[in-house]
């Protein structure tokens, strides 16, 4: 990961969830955009929006504005939106927000 960006961290997220045995899709299409990652569990769906030197609040706002949860609202599962910000100066996750719909 020499040229670090949001896509690099998306790849790491995918690998982690895949190794845990979770079903995950990246760049999942919705009506007006694409969620960075969607994790499907038997009783819940987790929609992730990842930011690089942004904010977790900005990520949550994007999930809401682009309707990333809408395709899953009729499934009867618990819905979670998760905004994650990677801080390049600290080289770690700067902040995150988890909200249940």
mmCIF file of C-alpha atoms in Angstrom:
data_model
loop_
_atom_site.group_PDB
_atom_site.id
_atom_site.type_symbol
_atom_site.label_atom_id
_atom_site.label_comp_id
_atom_site.label_asym_id
_atom_site.label_seq_id
_atom_site.Cartn_x
_atom_site.Cartn_y
_atom_site.Cartn_z
ATOM 1 C CA UNK A 1 0.000 0.000 0.000
ATOM 2 C CA UNK A 2 2.509 2.584 -1.136
ATOM 3 C CA UNK A 3 -0.058 5.072 -2.464
ATOM 4 C CA UNK A 4 -2.495 4.979 0.451
ATOM 5 C CA UNK A 5 -6.031 6.089 -0.235
ATOM 6 C CA UNK A 6 -9.603 5.151 0.565
ATOM 7 C CA UNK A 7 -9.531 2.206 -1.870
ATOM 8 C CA UNK A 8 -6.543 0.648 -0.045
ATOM 9 C CA UNK A 9 -8.420 0.692 3.257
ATOM 10 C CA UNK A 10 -11.526 -0.682 1.547
ATOM 11 C CA UNK A 11 -9.419 -3.637 0.381
ATOM 12 C CA UNK A 12 -8.144 -4.260 3.918
ATOM 13 C CA UNK A 13 -11.732 -4.158 5.259
ATOM 14 C CA UNK A 14 -12.788 -6.680 2.627
ATOM 15 C CA UNK A 15 -9.949 -9.046 3.505
ATOM 16 C CA UNK A 16 -10.669 -8.867 7.237
ATOM 17 C CA UNK A 17 -14.378 -9.619 6.863
ATOM 18 C CA UNK A 18 -13.711 -12.299 4.256
ATOM 19 C CA UNK A 19 -11.240 -14.055 6.566
ATOM 20 C CA UNK A 20 -13.872 -13.949 9.329
ATOM 21 C CA UNK A 21 -16.270 -15.790 7.028
ATOM 22 C CA UNK A 22 -18.691 -12.886 6.581
ATOM 23 C CA UNK A 23 -20.359 -12.233 3.243
ATOM 24 C CA UNK A 24 -19.312 -8.772 2.124
ATOM 25 C CA UNK A 25 -19.732 -6.799 -1.077
ATOM 26 C CA UNK A 26 -17.756 -3.690 -1.959
ATOM 27 C CA UNK A 27 -18.964 -0.778 -4.077
ATOM 28 C CA UNK A 28 -22.547 -2.003 -3.668
ATOM 29 C CA UNK A 29 -24.887 -0.049 -5.967
ATOM 30 C CA UNK A 30 -27.907 1.867 -4.748
ATOM 31 C CA UNK A 31 -30.221 4.154 -6.707
ATOM 32 C CA UNK A 32 -27.909 7.188 -6.546
ATOM 33 C CA UNK A 33 -24.505 5.936 -5.485
ATOM 34 C CA UNK A 34 -22.368 3.102 -4.190
ATOM 35 C CA UNK A 35 -21.739 2.085 -0.595
ATOM 36 C CA UNK A 36 -18.073 1.348 0.082
ATOM 37 C CA UNK A 37 -18.931 -1.952 1.763
ATOM 38 C CA UNK A 38 -22.011 -3.926 2.796
ATOM 39 C CA UNK A 39 -21.738 -6.845 5.232
ATOM 40 C CA UNK A 40 -24.601 -9.338 5.228
ATOM 41 C CA UNK A 41 -25.308 -11.308 8.400
ATOM 42 C CA UNK A 42 -28.265 -13.637 9.086
ATOM 43 C CA UNK A 43 -30.113 -11.028 11.178
ATOM 44 C CA UNK A 44 -28.504 -7.722 10.145
ATOM 45 C CA UNK A 45 -27.032 -5.678 7.319
ATOM 46 C CA UNK A 46 -24.101 -3.327 7.956
ATOM 47 C CA UNK A 47 -23.451 -0.528 5.470
ATOM 48 C CA UNK A 48 -19.969 1.001 5.687
ATOM 49 C CA UNK A 49 -18.857 4.305 4.240
ATOM 50 C CA UNK A 50 -15.116 4.897 4.501
ATOM 51 C CA UNK A 51 -13.393 8.273 4.441
ATOM 52 C CA UNK A 52 -9.705 9.090 4.195
ATOM 53 C CA UNK A 53 -8.836 12.266 6.118
ATOM 54 C CA UNK A 54 -12.509 13.194 6.265
ATOM 55 C CA UNK A 55 -14.906 12.541 9.135
ATOM 56 C CA UNK A 56 -17.156 9.740 10.310
ATOM 57 C CA UNK A 57 -20.053 12.194 10.429
ATOM 58 C CA UNK A 58 -19.459 13.007 6.753
ATOM 59 C CA UNK A 59 -19.601 9.277 5.983
ATOM 60 C CA UNK A 60 -22.901 8.834 7.868
ATOM 61 C CA UNK A 61 -24.339 11.843 6.049
ATOM 62 C CA UNK A 62 -23.417 10.256 2.707
ATOM 63 C CA UNK A 63 -25.149 6.984 3.663
ATOM 64 C CA UNK A 64 -28.308 8.972 4.441
ATOM 65 C CA UNK A 65 -28.175 11.322 1.442
ATOM 66 C CA UNK A 66 -27.549 8.559 -1.091
ATOM 67 C CA UNK A 67 -30.039 6.112 0.433
ATOM 68 C CA UNK A 68 -27.610 3.234 0.857
ATOM 69 C CA UNK A 69 -29.907 1.478 3.375
ATOM 70 C CA UNK A 70 -33.047 1.651 1.214
ATOM 71 C CA UNK A 71 -32.453 -1.619 -0.712
ATOM 72 C CA UNK A 72 -32.398 -3.559 2.582
ATOM 73 C CA UNK A 73 -35.317 -1.910 4.396
ATOM 74 C CA UNK A 74 -37.868 -4.579 3.425
ATOM 75 C CA UNK A 75 -35.707 -7.545 4.485
ATOM 76 C CA UNK A 76 -36.823 -7.469 8.127
ATOM 77 C CA UNK A 77 -33.213 -7.411 9.305
ATOM 78 C CA UNK A 78 -31.616 -4.916 11.661
ATOM 79 C CA UNK A 79 -29.902 -2.161 9.675
ATOM 80 C CA UNK A 80 -26.689 -0.441 10.707
ATOM 81 C CA UNK A 81 -24.849 2.438 9.103
ATOM 82 C CA UNK A 82 -21.185 2.743 9.958
ATOM 83 C CA UNK A 83 -19.031 5.733 9.106
ATOM 84 C CA UNK A 84 -15.269 5.279 9.424
ATOM 85 C CA UNK A 85 -12.564 7.903 8.955
ATOM 86 C CA UNK A 86 -8.911 6.991 8.470
ATOM 87 C CA UNK A 87 -6.507 9.641 9.764
ATOM 88 C CA UNK A 88 -3.347 9.619 7.637
ATOM 89 C CA UNK A 89 -1.357 11.753 10.080
ATOM 90 C CA UNK A 90 -2.039 9.302 12.942
ATOM 91 C CA UNK A 91 -1.971 6.300 10.581
ATOM 92 C CA UNK A 92 -5.046 4.778 12.203
ATOM 93 C CA UNK A 93 -8.824 5.077 12.404
ATOM 94 C CA UNK A 94 -9.462 8.653 13.487
ATOM 95 C CA UNK A 95 -13.139 8.314 14.337
ATOM 96 C CA UNK A 96 -16.121 6.106 13.659
ATOM 97 C CA UNK A 97 -19.861 6.189 14.196
ATOM 98 C CA UNK A 98 -22.265 3.252 14.362
ATOM 99 C CA UNK A 99 -25.991 3.955 14.147
ATOM 100 C CA UNK A 100 -28.861 1.514 14.006
ATOM 101 C CA UNK A 101 -31.714 2.492 11.744
#
